[in-house]
GROMACS .gro file of C-alpha atoms in nm:
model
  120
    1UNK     CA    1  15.162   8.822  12.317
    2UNK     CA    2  14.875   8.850  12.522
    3UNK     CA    3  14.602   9.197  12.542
    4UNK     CA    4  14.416   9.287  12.734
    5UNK     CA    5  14.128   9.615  12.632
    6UNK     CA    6  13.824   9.766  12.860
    7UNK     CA    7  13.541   9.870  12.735
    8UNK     CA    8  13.235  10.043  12.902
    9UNK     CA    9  13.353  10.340  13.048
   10UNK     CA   10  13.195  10.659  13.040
   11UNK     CA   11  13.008  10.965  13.232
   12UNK     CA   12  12.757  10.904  13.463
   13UNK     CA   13  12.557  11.069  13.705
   14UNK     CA   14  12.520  10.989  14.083
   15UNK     CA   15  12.307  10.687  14.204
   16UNK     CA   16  12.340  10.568  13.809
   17UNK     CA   17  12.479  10.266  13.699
   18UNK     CA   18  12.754  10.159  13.434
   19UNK     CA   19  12.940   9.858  13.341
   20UNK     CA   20  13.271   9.806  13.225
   21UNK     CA   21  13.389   9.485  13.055
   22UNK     CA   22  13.752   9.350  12.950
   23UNK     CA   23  13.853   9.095  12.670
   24UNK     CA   24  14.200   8.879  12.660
   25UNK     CA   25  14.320   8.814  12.343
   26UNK     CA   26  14.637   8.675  12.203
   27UNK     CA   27  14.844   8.363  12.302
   28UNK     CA   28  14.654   8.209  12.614
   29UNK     CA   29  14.638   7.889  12.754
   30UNK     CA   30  14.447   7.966  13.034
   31UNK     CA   31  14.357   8.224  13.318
   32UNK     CA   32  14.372   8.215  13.657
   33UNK     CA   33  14.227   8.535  13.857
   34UNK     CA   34  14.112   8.812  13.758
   35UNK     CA   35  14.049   9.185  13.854
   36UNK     CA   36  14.013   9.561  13.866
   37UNK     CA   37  14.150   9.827  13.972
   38UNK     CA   38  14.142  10.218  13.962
   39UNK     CA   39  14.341  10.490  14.044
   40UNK     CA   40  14.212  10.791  14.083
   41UNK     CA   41  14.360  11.166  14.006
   42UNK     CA   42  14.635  11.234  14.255
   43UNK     CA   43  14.602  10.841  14.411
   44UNK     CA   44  14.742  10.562  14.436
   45UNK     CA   45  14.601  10.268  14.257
   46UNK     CA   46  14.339  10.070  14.475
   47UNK     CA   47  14.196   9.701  14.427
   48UNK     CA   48  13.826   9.749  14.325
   49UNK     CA   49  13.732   9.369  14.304
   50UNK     CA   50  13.889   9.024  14.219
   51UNK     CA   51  13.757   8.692  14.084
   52UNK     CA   52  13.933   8.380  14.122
   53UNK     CA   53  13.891   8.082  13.842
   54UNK     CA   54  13.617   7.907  14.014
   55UNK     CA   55  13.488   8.169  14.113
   56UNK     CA   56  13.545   8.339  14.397
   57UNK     CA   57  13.510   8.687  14.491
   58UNK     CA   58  13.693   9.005  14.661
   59UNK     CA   59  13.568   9.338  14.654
   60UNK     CA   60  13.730   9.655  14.826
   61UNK     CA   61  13.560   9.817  15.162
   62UNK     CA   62  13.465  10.116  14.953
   63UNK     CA   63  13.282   9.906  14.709
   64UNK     CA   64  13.115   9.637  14.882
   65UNK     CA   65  12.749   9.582  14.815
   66UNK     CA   66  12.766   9.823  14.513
   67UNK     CA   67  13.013   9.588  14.259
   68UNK     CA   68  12.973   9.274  14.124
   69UNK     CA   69  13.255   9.106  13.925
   70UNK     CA   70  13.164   8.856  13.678
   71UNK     CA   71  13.398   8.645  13.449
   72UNK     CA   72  13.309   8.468  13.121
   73UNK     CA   73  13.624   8.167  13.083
   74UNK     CA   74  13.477   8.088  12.757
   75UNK     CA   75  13.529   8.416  12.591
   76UNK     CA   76  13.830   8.535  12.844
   77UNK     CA   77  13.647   8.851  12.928
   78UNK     CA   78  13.556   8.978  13.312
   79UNK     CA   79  13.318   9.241  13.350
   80UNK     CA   80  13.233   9.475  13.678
   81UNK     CA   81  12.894   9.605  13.722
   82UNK     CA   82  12.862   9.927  13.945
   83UNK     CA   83  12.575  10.066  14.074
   84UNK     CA   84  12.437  10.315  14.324
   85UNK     CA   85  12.789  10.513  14.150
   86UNK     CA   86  12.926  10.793  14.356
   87UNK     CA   87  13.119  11.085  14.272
   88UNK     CA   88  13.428  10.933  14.426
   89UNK     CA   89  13.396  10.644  14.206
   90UNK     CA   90  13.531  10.839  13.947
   91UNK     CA   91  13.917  10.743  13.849
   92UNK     CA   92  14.072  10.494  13.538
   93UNK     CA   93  13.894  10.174  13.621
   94UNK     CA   94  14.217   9.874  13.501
   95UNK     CA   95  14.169   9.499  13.446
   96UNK     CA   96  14.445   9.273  13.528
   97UNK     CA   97  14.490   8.904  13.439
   98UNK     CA   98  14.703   8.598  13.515
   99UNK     CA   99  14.754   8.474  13.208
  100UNK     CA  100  14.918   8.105  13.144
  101UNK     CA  101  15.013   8.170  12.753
  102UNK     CA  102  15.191   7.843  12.790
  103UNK     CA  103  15.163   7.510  13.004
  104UNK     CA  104  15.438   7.653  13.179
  105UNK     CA  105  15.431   8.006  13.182
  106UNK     CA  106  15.229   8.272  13.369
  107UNK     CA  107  15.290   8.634  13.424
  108UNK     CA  108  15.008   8.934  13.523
  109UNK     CA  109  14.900   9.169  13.180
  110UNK     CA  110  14.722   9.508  13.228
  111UNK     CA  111  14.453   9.656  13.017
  112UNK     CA  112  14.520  10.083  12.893
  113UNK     CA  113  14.237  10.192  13.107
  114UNK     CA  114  13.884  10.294  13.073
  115UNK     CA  115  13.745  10.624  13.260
  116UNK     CA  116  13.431  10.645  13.444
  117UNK     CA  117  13.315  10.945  13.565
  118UNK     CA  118  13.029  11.034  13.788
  119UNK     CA  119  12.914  11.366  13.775
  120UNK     CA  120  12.602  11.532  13.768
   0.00000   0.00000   0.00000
C-alpha cells in the first residue's frame, strides 16, 4: 500500500510565505507526476501546480509567479513553496501522485490534507 502525508501547513499572514511538503511511503516502484491541489470552503477542488518526472512544470493562473513546485525522486517527496500568500490562498492544500508500486501497475494516491491559512 502506498501513503501519501503533507506536512507544512499552517497560519499565515498576507504577503508571508509558507511551504508545504509531501512524503510517499509504502510499496513504490517508481513515480511519475506529481502535484497539488486545494479546495477551498464551499469550492471545488482546483489544480495549484504539477511536476512531471523530469521535471517539468504547471502552475494554475491564480498562482503563477507566486509557487514553485519542487520534487525530490530520491526521497519520493514534492514540496510547494508559496509566497507573496493571499487571503484567498487559504483552502486544504492536497498532494497527488502516480505511483508505479509494481513494474506493471500504476494508479493516482491522495495525501489527508494540510490547511494553510492566510489571515492577518
Amino acid at each position: 500500500q502506498v501513503q501519501l502525508v503533507e506536512s507544512g501547513g499552517g497560519l499565515v499572514q498576507p504577503g508571508g510565505s509558507l511551504r508545504v511538503s509531501c512524503s510517499a511511503s509504502g510499496s513504490i516502484y517508481s513515480i511519475d507526476d506529481m502535484a497539488w491541489y486545494r479546495q477551498a470552503p464551499g469550492k471545488e477542488r482546483e489544480l495549484v501546480a504539477s511536476i512531471t518526472s523530469s521535471g517539468r512544470t504547471k502552475f494554475g493562473d491564480s498562482v503563477k509567479g507566486r509557487f514553485t513546485i519542487s520534487r525530490d525522486n530520491a526521497e519520493k517527496m514534492v514540496y510547494l513553496e508559496m509566497n507573496s500568500l493571499k487571503t484567498e490562498d487559504t483552502a486544504v492544500y492536497y498532494c497527488t501522485m502516480f505511483v508505479w508500486w509494481s513494474w506493471a501497475s500504476r494508479d493516482d494516491f491522495w495525501g489527508q490534507g494540510t490547511q494553510v491559512t492566510v489571515s492577518s
